[in-house]
Coordinates of C-alpha atoms in Angstrom, one line a residue:
M1220 CA -0.1 0.2 0.0
R1221 CA 2.7 2.6 0.9
V1222 CA 4.6 1.7 -2.3
R1223 CA 1.0 2.1 -4.3
N1224 CA 0.5 5.3 -2.5
K1225 CA 4.1 6.6 -3.2
Y1226 CA 3.7 5.7 -7.0
R1227 CA 0.4 7.4 -6.9
K1228 CA 1.8 10.3 -5.4
S1229 CA 5.1 10.7 -7.6
T1230 CA 2.8 10.4 -10.7
A1231 CA 0.2 12.7 -9.6
F1232 CA 2.9 15.2 -8.6
P1233 CA 2.7 17.3 -11.9
C1234 CA -1.1 17.6 -11.7
N1235 CA -1.2 18.4 -7.8
V1236 CA 0.4 21.8 -8.6
G1237 CA -2.1 21.7 -11.3
S1238 CA -2.5 25.2 -11.8
R1239 CA 1.1 25.7 -13.0
C1240 CA 0.9 22.6 -15.3
S1241 CA -2.6 24.2 -16.7
I1242 CA -1.2 27.6 -17.1
S1243 CA 1.8 26.3 -19.1
I1244 CA -0.4 24.1 -21.3
V1245 CA -2.7 27.1 -21.9
V1246 CA 0.1 29.4 -22.7
W1247 CA 1.9 27.1 -25.0
S1248 CA -1.2 26.2 -26.8
L1249 CA -1.8 29.9 -27.4
V1250 CA 1.8 30.5 -28.7
G1251 CA 1.2 27.4 -31.0
F1252 CA -2.1 29.0 -32.2
L1253 CA -0.6 32.3 -33.0
L1254 CA 2.3 30.8 -34.7
M1255 CA -0.1 28.6 -37.1
L1256 CA -2.1 31.8 -37.6
Q1257 CA 1.0 33.9 -38.5
I1258 CA 2.0 31.4 -40.8
Y1259 CA -1.4 31.2 -42.5
S1260 CA -1.5 35.0 -42.4
L1261 CA 2.0 35.2 -44.2
I1262 CA 1.0 32.6 -46.9
S1263 CA -2.5 34.2 -47.5
H1264 CA -0.9 37.8 -47.4
G1265 CA 1.8 36.4 -50.0
N1266 CA -0.5 34.7 -52.2
T1267 CA -2.9 38.1 -52.3
V1268 CA 0.1 40.3 -53.1
S1269 CA 1.6 37.9 -55.6
G1270 CA -1.7 37.9 -57.4
D1271 CA -2.2 41.6 -57.3
I1272 CA 1.4 42.0 -58.7
K1273 CA 0.9 39.4 -61.5
L1274 CA -2.5 40.9 -62.5
R1275 CA -1.1 44.5 -62.7
M1276 CA 2.2 43.4 -64.5
S1277 CA 0.3 41.0 -67.1
R1278 CA -2.7 43.2 -67.9
H1279 CA -1.2 46.7 -67.6
P1280 CA 2.5 46.8 -68.4
L1281 CA 2.4 50.6 -68.0
V1282 CA 2.1 50.4 -64.4
R1283 CA 5.8 49.4 -64.5
E1284 CA 6.4 52.6 -65.7
L1285 CA 4.7 54.3 -62.8
E1286 CA 6.7 52.3 -60.4
Q1287 CA 10.0 53.5 -62.0
V1288 CA 10.3 56.3 -59.9
E1289 CA 12.5 59.5 -60.7
E1290 CA 15.3 61.0 -58.5
E1291 CA 15.8 64.5 -57.6
N1292 CA 19.3 66.0 -56.9
I1293 CA 18.5 69.8 -56.4
Q1294 CA 21.3 71.8 -55.0
I1295 CA 20.8 74.3 -52.4
P1296 CA 22.2 77.7 -53.4
P1297 CA 25.2 79.2 -51.4
P1298 CA 24.0 82.2 -49.0
R1299 CA 23.5 85.6 -50.4
G1300 CA 25.7 87.3 -48.0
K1301 CA 28.6 86.4 -45.5
R1302 CA 27.9 87.2 -42.0
S1303 CA 30.2 88.6 -39.4
P1304 CA 32.5 86.5 -37.4
R1305 CA 30.9 88.2 -34.3
A1306 CA 27.3 87.4 -35.4
A1307 CA 28.2 83.9 -36.1
K1308 CA 29.4 83.3 -32.8
R1309 CA 26.8 85.1 -31.0
R1310 CA 24.0 82.8 -32.9
P1311 CA 25.7 79.9 -35.1
K1312 CA 23.6 79.4 -38.3
R1313 CA 22.0 76.3 -38.9
T1314 CA 22.2 74.3 -42.1
T1315 CA 19.6 75.5 -44.7
T1316 CA 17.2 72.6 -45.8
L1317 CA 15.1 72.4 -49.0
V1318 CA 12.3 73.1 -46.9
D1319 CA 13.7 76.4 -45.8
E1320 CA 14.2 77.3 -49.6
F1321 CA 10.7 76.1 -50.2
L1322 CA 9.2 78.3 -47.6
D1323 CA 11.5 81.3 -48.7
E1324 CA 9.4 83.4 -51.5
N1325 CA 12.9 84.8 -52.5
S1326 CA 14.6 81.5 -53.0
Q1327 CA 16.8 81.4 -56.0
I1328 CA 15.2 77.8 -56.5
R1329 CA 11.7 78.8 -56.2
H1330 CA 10.9 77.8 -59.9
V1331 CA 11.8 74.4 -58.8
F1332 CA 8.7 74.2 -56.6
F1333 CA 6.4 76.7 -58.0
P1334 CA 7.1 76.9 -61.8
D1335 CA 5.9 79.9 -63.6
M1336 CA 2.9 80.1 -66.2
K1337 CA 5.1 79.4 -69.1
T1338 CA 5.0 75.7 -68.2
A1339 CA 1.4 75.5 -67.3
I1340 CA -0.6 72.5 -68.1
D1341 CA -3.3 73.5 -70.7
P1342 CA -5.4 70.6 -72.0
L1343 CA -6.8 72.7 -74.6
K1344 CA -3.3 73.5 -76.3
D1345 CA -1.5 70.2 -75.2
A1346 CA -2.0 67.6 -78.0
G1347 CA -0.5 64.7 -79.3
N1348 CA 2.2 63.0 -77.2
D1349 CA 1.5 65.7 -74.4
S1350 CA -1.9 64.8 -73.8
F1351 CA -3.1 63.7 -70.4
Y1352 CA 0.3 64.3 -68.5
Y1353 CA 0.3 65.4 -65.0
Y1354 CA 3.2 67.6 -64.0
P1355 CA 2.9 67.7 -60.2
G1356 CA 3.6 71.4 -59.0
R1357 CA 2.8 73.3 -62.1
I1358 CA 0.1 75.5 -62.9
W1359 CA -3.0 73.6 -63.9
L1360 CA -5.6 75.5 -66.2
D1361 CA -9.2 74.7 -66.8
T1362 CA -11.1 74.8 -70.2
E1363 CA -11.4 78.4 -69.9
G1364 CA -7.5 79.0 -69.4
N1365 CA -7.6 80.1 -65.8
P1366 CA -6.0 78.4 -62.9
I1367 CA -7.9 75.8 -61.2
Q1368 CA -8.9 76.7 -57.9
A1369 CA -10.0 73.7 -55.9
H1370 CA -7.7 73.5 -52.9
G1371 CA -8.0 71.1 -50.0
G1372 CA -10.5 69.5 -52.4
G1373 CA -12.3 66.2 -52.8
M1374 CA -13.8 64.4 -55.7
I1375 CA -16.9 62.1 -56.6
Y1376 CA -17.6 60.1 -59.5
D1377 CA -21.4 60.8 -60.4
E1378 CA -22.7 57.6 -62.2
R1379 CA -25.9 59.1 -63.5
S1380 CA -23.8 61.7 -65.6
S1381 CA -20.6 59.5 -65.9
T1382 CA -18.6 62.7 -64.7
Y1383 CA -16.0 63.3 -62.0
Y1384 CA -16.6 66.7 -60.0
W1385 CA -13.7 68.1 -58.2
Y1386 CA -14.6 70.3 -55.3
G1387 CA -12.2 72.4 -53.3
E1388 CA -11.6 75.8 -51.8
Y1389 CA -11.7 78.8 -54.1
K1390 CA -8.7 80.8 -52.9
D1391 CA -8.5 83.5 -55.7
G1392 CA -7.8 86.5 -53.5
P1393 CA -5.0 88.3 -51.7
T1394 CA -3.2 86.5 -49.0
Y1395 CA -2.8 88.5 -45.5
H1396 CA -2.4 87.8 -41.7
A1397 CA -5.4 88.4 -39.4
H1398 CA -2.9 89.6 -36.8
K1399 CA 0.7 89.5 -36.3
K1400 CA 1.0 85.8 -35.2
G1401 CA -2.0 84.7 -37.3
A1402 CA -1.4 82.1 -40.1
A1403 CA -1.6 83.4 -43.8
R1404 CA -5.3 83.4 -44.9
V1405 CA -7.4 84.3 -47.7
D1406 CA -11.1 85.6 -47.3
I1407 CA -13.8 83.1 -48.0
I1408 CA -14.8 83.3 -51.5
G1409 CA -16.6 79.9 -51.6
V1410 CA -16.3 76.3 -52.8
G1411 CA -15.2 75.8 -56.3
C1412 CA -16.6 72.9 -58.6
Y1413 CA -14.9 71.5 -61.9
S1414 CA -16.4 68.6 -63.9
S1415 CA -14.5 66.2 -66.2
K1416 CA -14.8 63.0 -67.9
D1417 CA -11.1 62.0 -68.1
L1418 CA -9.6 63.5 -64.9
W1419 CA -7.3 65.7 -66.9
T1420 CA -9.6 68.3 -68.7
W1421 CA -11.5 70.3 -66.2
K1422 CA -14.4 72.7 -66.8
N1423 CA -15.3 75.4 -64.4
E1424 CA -18.8 74.7 -62.8
G1425 CA -18.5 78.0 -60.9
I1426 CA -18.6 78.5 -57.1
V1427 CA -21.2 76.1 -55.8
L1428 CA -21.5 77.3 -52.2
T1429 CA -20.5 81.3 -52.0
A1430 CA -19.3 83.4 -49.2
E1431 CA -21.4 85.9 -47.1
E1432 CA -20.5 89.4 -47.6
S1433 CA -22.5 91.2 -45.1
N1434 CA -23.9 89.2 -42.2
E1435 CA -20.5 89.0 -39.9
T1436 CA -22.2 86.4 -37.5
H1437 CA -22.7 83.8 -40.4
D1438 CA -20.4 80.8 -40.6
L1439 CA -19.6 81.9 -44.4
H1440 CA -18.8 85.3 -43.5
K1441 CA -15.4 86.3 -45.5
S1442 CA -13.6 86.8 -42.7
N1443 CA -13.9 83.4 -41.3
V1444 CA -12.5 80.0 -42.6
L1445 CA -13.9 77.4 -44.9
E1446 CA -11.5 74.3 -45.4
R1447 CA -11.6 70.8 -47.1
P1448 CA -14.8 70.5 -48.5
K1449 CA -15.9 67.0 -49.4
V1450 CA -19.2 65.9 -51.2
I1451 CA -20.9 62.4 -51.1
Y1452 CA -24.1 61.4 -52.8
N1453 CA -27.2 60.0 -50.7
E1454 CA -29.1 57.3 -52.7
N1455 CA -31.8 57.5 -50.2
T1456 CA -32.6 61.0 -50.4
G1457 CA -31.3 61.9 -53.8
K1458 CA -29.3 64.9 -52.3
Y1459 CA -25.4 66.0 -52.5
V1460 CA -24.2 66.4 -49.2
M1461 CA -21.2 68.6 -48.5
W1462 CA -19.1 68.4 -45.3
M1463 CA -16.6 71.2 -44.6
H1464 CA -14.2 72.6 -41.8
I1465 CA -15.6 75.7 -40.4
D1466 CA -13.6 78.2 -38.3
D1467 CA -13.1 81.8 -37.4
A1468 CA -9.9 83.5 -38.2
N1469 CA -8.1 82.4 -35.0
Y1470 CA -9.1 78.7 -35.4
T1471 CA -11.1 78.7 -32.2
K1472 CA -14.5 77.5 -33.5
A1473 CA -13.3 74.5 -34.7
A1474 CA -16.6 73.0 -36.2
V1475 CA -17.7 71.3 -39.4
G1476 CA -20.4 72.9 -41.7
I1477 CA -23.0 71.0 -43.6
A1478 CA -24.6 72.0 -47.1
V1479 CA -26.9 70.2 -49.2
S1480 CA -28.0 70.2 -53.1
D1481 CA -30.1 68.5 -55.8
Y1482 CA -27.2 68.8 -58.2
P1483 CA -23.6 67.9 -58.2
T1484 CA -23.0 71.4 -59.8
G1485 CA -24.8 73.1 -56.9
P1486 CA -26.1 75.6 -55.7
F1487 CA -25.5 74.1 -52.3
D1488 CA -28.0 75.4 -49.3
Y1489 CA -25.8 75.9 -46.2
L1490 CA -27.6 74.3 -43.1
G1491 CA -25.3 75.3 -40.2
S1492 CA -22.2 74.0 -38.2
Q1493 CA -21.5 71.8 -35.2
R1494 CA -18.7 70.6 -33.0
P1495 CA -19.3 66.7 -34.0
H1496 CA -19.7 64.6 -30.8
G1497 CA -19.2 67.8 -28.9
Y1498 CA -15.4 67.9 -29.7
E1499 CA -13.3 70.1 -31.7
S1500 CA -13.0 69.4 -35.2
R1501 CA -10.4 71.0 -37.6
D1502 CA -8.9 69.1 -40.8
M1503 CA -11.8 66.6 -41.8
T1504 CA -12.9 64.4 -44.6
V1505 CA -16.0 62.1 -45.0
F1506 CA -15.7 58.4 -46.3
K1507 CA -18.6 56.6 -47.9
D1508 CA -18.5 53.0 -47.6
D1509 CA -19.4 49.8 -50.0
D1510 CA -22.7 49.7 -47.9
G1511 CA -23.8 53.2 -48.2
V1512 CA -22.9 54.1 -44.7
A1513 CA -20.7 57.5 -44.6
Y1514 CA -18.3 58.5 -41.9
L1515 CA -16.9 61.4 -40.7
I1516 CA -13.0 61.7 -39.6
Y1517 CA -11.7 64.8 -38.1
S1518 CA -8.7 66.0 -36.2
S1519 CA -9.5 66.9 -32.4
E1520 CA -8.4 67.7 -29.1
D1521 CA -5.8 70.4 -30.6
N1522 CA -5.1 68.0 -33.4
S1523 CA -3.4 65.4 -31.0
E1524 CA -5.7 62.6 -32.5
L1525 CA -8.2 61.9 -35.0
H1526 CA -12.0 61.1 -34.3
I1527 CA -14.2 58.8 -36.4
G1528 CA -17.8 58.0 -36.4
P1529 CA -20.9 57.2 -38.9
L1530 CA -23.1 59.8 -40.3
T1531 CA -27.1 59.6 -40.0
K1532 CA -28.8 57.9 -42.8
D1533 CA -29.6 61.1 -44.6
Y1534 CA -25.7 62.2 -44.0
L1535 CA -26.9 65.4 -42.4
D1536 CA -25.5 64.8 -39.0
V1537 CA -23.3 62.3 -36.9
K1538 CA -24.7 59.5 -34.7
P1539 CA -23.4 59.3 -31.2
D1540 CA -21.1 56.4 -31.8
M1541 CA -17.4 57.9 -32.2
R1542 CA -13.8 56.3 -31.6
R1543 CA -10.7 58.0 -30.9
I1544 CA -7.9 56.9 -33.3
L1545 CA -4.2 57.6 -33.7
V1546 CA -4.3 58.9 -30.2
G1547 CA -1.2 61.3 -29.5
Q1548 CA 0.3 61.2 -33.0
H1549 CA -0.7 64.6 -34.0
R1550 CA -1.9 63.9 -37.4
E1551 CA -4.1 66.0 -39.9
A1552 CA -5.4 66.1 -43.4
P1553 CA -6.7 62.4 -43.5
A1554 CA -7.4 61.0 -47.0
L1555 CA -9.5 57.4 -46.8
F1556 CA -9.7 54.8 -49.2
K1557 CA -10.8 50.8 -49.3
Y1558 CA -9.1 48.2 -50.9
R1559 CA -10.3 44.2 -50.7
G1560 CA -11.9 44.8 -47.2
T1561 CA -9.2 46.8 -45.7
Y1562 CA -9.2 50.5 -44.9
Y1563 CA -6.4 52.7 -45.7
M1564 CA -5.7 56.5 -44.8
I1565 CA -2.9 58.8 -45.6
T1566 CA -2.2 61.7 -43.1
S1567 CA 0.1 64.5 -42.4
G1568 CA 1.7 65.9 -39.4
C1569 CA 0.8 69.4 -38.1
T1570 CA 3.1 72.0 -39.2
G1571 CA 0.7 74.6 -40.7
W1572 CA 1.5 75.5 -44.2
A1573 CA 5.0 73.8 -44.1
P1574 CA 5.3 70.6 -45.5
N1575 CA 6.1 67.3 -43.5
E1576 CA 6.1 63.4 -43.6
A1577 CA 3.3 61.5 -44.7
L1578 CA 2.0 58.4 -43.0
A1579 CA -0.1 55.4 -44.2
H1580 CA -2.4 53.7 -41.7
A1581 CA -4.4 50.7 -42.0
A1582 CA -7.6 48.9 -40.3
D1583 CA -9.7 46.0 -40.9
S1584 CA -12.5 48.0 -39.6
I1585 CA -13.2 51.5 -40.2
M1586 CA -13.7 52.3 -36.5
G1587 CA -10.4 50.8 -35.8
P1588 CA -8.0 50.0 -34.3
W1589 CA -5.8 51.8 -36.6
E1590 CA -2.2 51.0 -37.0
T1591 CA 0.6 53.2 -38.7
M1592 CA 2.3 51.5 -41.6
G1593 CA 5.0 54.0 -42.4
N1594 CA 6.0 56.7 -44.9
P1595 CA 4.3 55.8 -48.3
C1596 CA 6.7 58.2 -50.4
I1597 CA 8.9 56.7 -52.8
G1598 CA 11.3 58.5 -55.1
G1599 CA 12.8 62.2 -55.4
N1600 CA 15.2 62.1 -52.6
K1601 CA 15.3 61.8 -48.8
M1602 CA 13.9 65.3 -48.2
F1603 CA 11.3 65.1 -50.7
R1604 CA 10.1 61.9 -49.1
L1605 CA 10.3 63.6 -45.7
A1606 CA 8.1 66.4 -47.1
T1607 CA 5.7 64.5 -48.9
F1608 CA 7.0 65.9 -52.1
F1609 CA 6.5 69.3 -50.6
S1610 CA 2.6 68.6 -50.5
Q1611 CA 0.0 67.9 -47.9
S1612 CA -2.8 64.9 -48.6
T1613 CA -6.4 65.8 -49.4
F1614 CA -8.1 62.8 -51.2
V1615 CA -7.6 59.7 -52.9
I1616 CA -9.2 58.7 -56.1
P1617 CA -9.9 55.1 -56.9
L1618 CA -9.4 54.1 -60.4
P1619 CA -11.3 51.5 -62.1
G1620 CA -9.8 48.5 -63.8
I1621 CA -6.7 47.8 -62.1
P1622 CA -6.8 46.5 -58.4
G1623 CA -5.1 48.5 -55.8
S1624 CA -4.4 51.5 -58.2
Y1625 CA -5.4 55.3 -57.1
I1626 CA -4.5 58.8 -57.6
F1627 CA -3.0 60.6 -54.8
M1628 CA -4.3 64.2 -54.5
A1629 CA -2.3 66.6 -52.4
D1630 CA -1.8 70.6 -52.2
R1631 CA 1.5 72.0 -52.6
W1632 CA 0.8 75.2 -50.4
N1633 CA 2.2 78.7 -51.2
P1634 CA 1.8 80.4 -48.0
A1635 CA 3.4 83.6 -49.5
D1636 CA 0.4 83.5 -51.9
L1637 CA -2.3 81.0 -51.2
S1638 CA -4.2 81.4 -54.4
D1639 CA -0.9 80.2 -56.2
S1640 CA -0.8 77.0 -54.2
R1641 CA -0.4 74.0 -56.5
Y1642 CA -1.6 70.4 -57.1
V1643 CA 0.4 67.3 -56.6
W1644 CA -1.3 64.3 -58.2
L1645 CA 0.9 61.2 -58.2
P1646 CA 0.2 57.4 -58.6
L1647 CA -0.7 55.4 -55.4
I1648 CA -0.5 51.5 -55.5
V1649 CA -1.5 49.1 -52.9
G1650 CA 0.8 46.0 -53.2
G1651 CA 4.3 44.5 -52.5
P1652 CA 5.7 43.5 -49.0
A1653 CA 4.3 45.0 -45.9
D1654 CA 6.0 47.9 -44.5
R1655 CA 6.8 46.4 -41.0
P1656 CA 5.0 44.0 -38.5
F1657 CA 3.2 45.4 -35.7
E1658 CA 4.3 44.7 -32.1
F1659 CA 0.8 44.6 -30.3
N1660 CA -0.2 41.6 -32.4
F1661 CA 2.7 39.4 -32.9
G1662 CA 3.4 40.7 -36.3
F1663 CA -0.3 40.2 -38.1
P1664 CA -2.1 41.1 -40.0
L1665 CA 0.4 42.0 -42.8
W1666 CA -1.2 44.5 -44.9
P1667 CA 0.3 45.1 -48.3
R1668 CA 2.5 48.3 -48.8
V1669 CA 1.1 51.5 -49.8
S1670 CA 3.2 53.6 -52.1
I1671 CA 3.1 57.0 -53.8
Y1672 CA 5.4 57.1 -56.6
W1673 CA 7.3 60.5 -57.3
H1674 CA 7.4 61.5 -61.1
R1675 CA 8.1 64.9 -62.6
K1676 CA 5.8 63.9 -65.5
W1677 CA 3.3 60.9 -65.7
R1678 CA 0.1 60.2 -67.2
L1679 CA -2.6 57.3 -66.7
P1680 CA -2.5 54.1 -68.7
L1681 CA -5.1 54.5 -71.6
S1682 CA -7.4 51.7 -70.0
W1683 CA -7.7 53.9 -66.8
R1684 CA -9.1 57.0 -68.7
V1685 CA -12.7 57.5 -68.6
T1686 CA -14.1 57.6 -72.2
K1687 CA -15.5 61.1 -73.3

């Protein structure tokens, strides 16, 4: 009996301290499960990316041209005058960067960033081999021969008219500072609208939401701020709904404005403004999902985080649901798009009118969690990439025909003359190896890389263009 009891005791020993055994089993089982899930994720991710690349390469060889980026070698000019040794000792001069030259309206290389009217894109004059080429940073003329005024803009494709409509800030006025420390600004003129069948030739449809000239208490009084207008179509009501950033000259109102129209070309009736969910709202956008549900995404809490939440069924208000995303990352200028069930977003840092580094983010659910993937910019040079090609994100246009292919829309702000701010449109492609794994989830999901390719000159493959 003793022997049997002793035997029974010794064989039962691992399970008597049973909790330790159970925890070990659970932990190792979980590790094994996670490893299997990771392997599956890598295999399925590899197959998806490989399939996308093969599809693009086999059906559309011109995509390879868009991925052959151009490099830039811009020499910073020498200083105009020598400083006295005493002044240099008192305040050593830091090294001048390309961003400094970009912001200097008297820079000797300003023409690199802001080419003059002689190089303007004129779709009515450019013919033959020059047709349909985009030149990021050049002046872009409409069909009347005037520079396009659609800054901080967005775009919709209207299926009923098979037409693209581009909405943006109409800034064709003098740039000034409301007070000594105030940011450069232009009085509100309104929201401009342009239409196109081919994404290259743009007809001016006029100002579809106009400023208020006399009533100083009105949101749209010319002394206030109207930025980043975005329009979505509501199938349930048959209305075109515009959301925009509404502010005062000191950026203390921090609200969103809503306007509505029966037609894409307006006129839009202004309905009023609000602080969504009771929070500040500055740079913002709206995104309409495949199921028709629309969402508002806006910078809040002194631009330290983004908030996101669904709109009501008529798109005229926000629902109570709201999530904080990218908390503490200080991101603005959100531009969202969706590919194969994954949501992607490009954002910029918060440096006023000065350019900074773009980041790409991804999520399996639009309400989050959102993870940062890294800088999507490829080509140019290091400073070009760190300055998002001297521009700031505003919208991403899906292109039919090739999975994972888009146009990245950005503004090259000119704080010395905001009316002369330029447009930077570049190819954006989802595909290729993931930027990097994410620590919190053991390296998965691995989303395909988001890449924005720099070109001094490029055009869409023929199959992408909308038939006139």
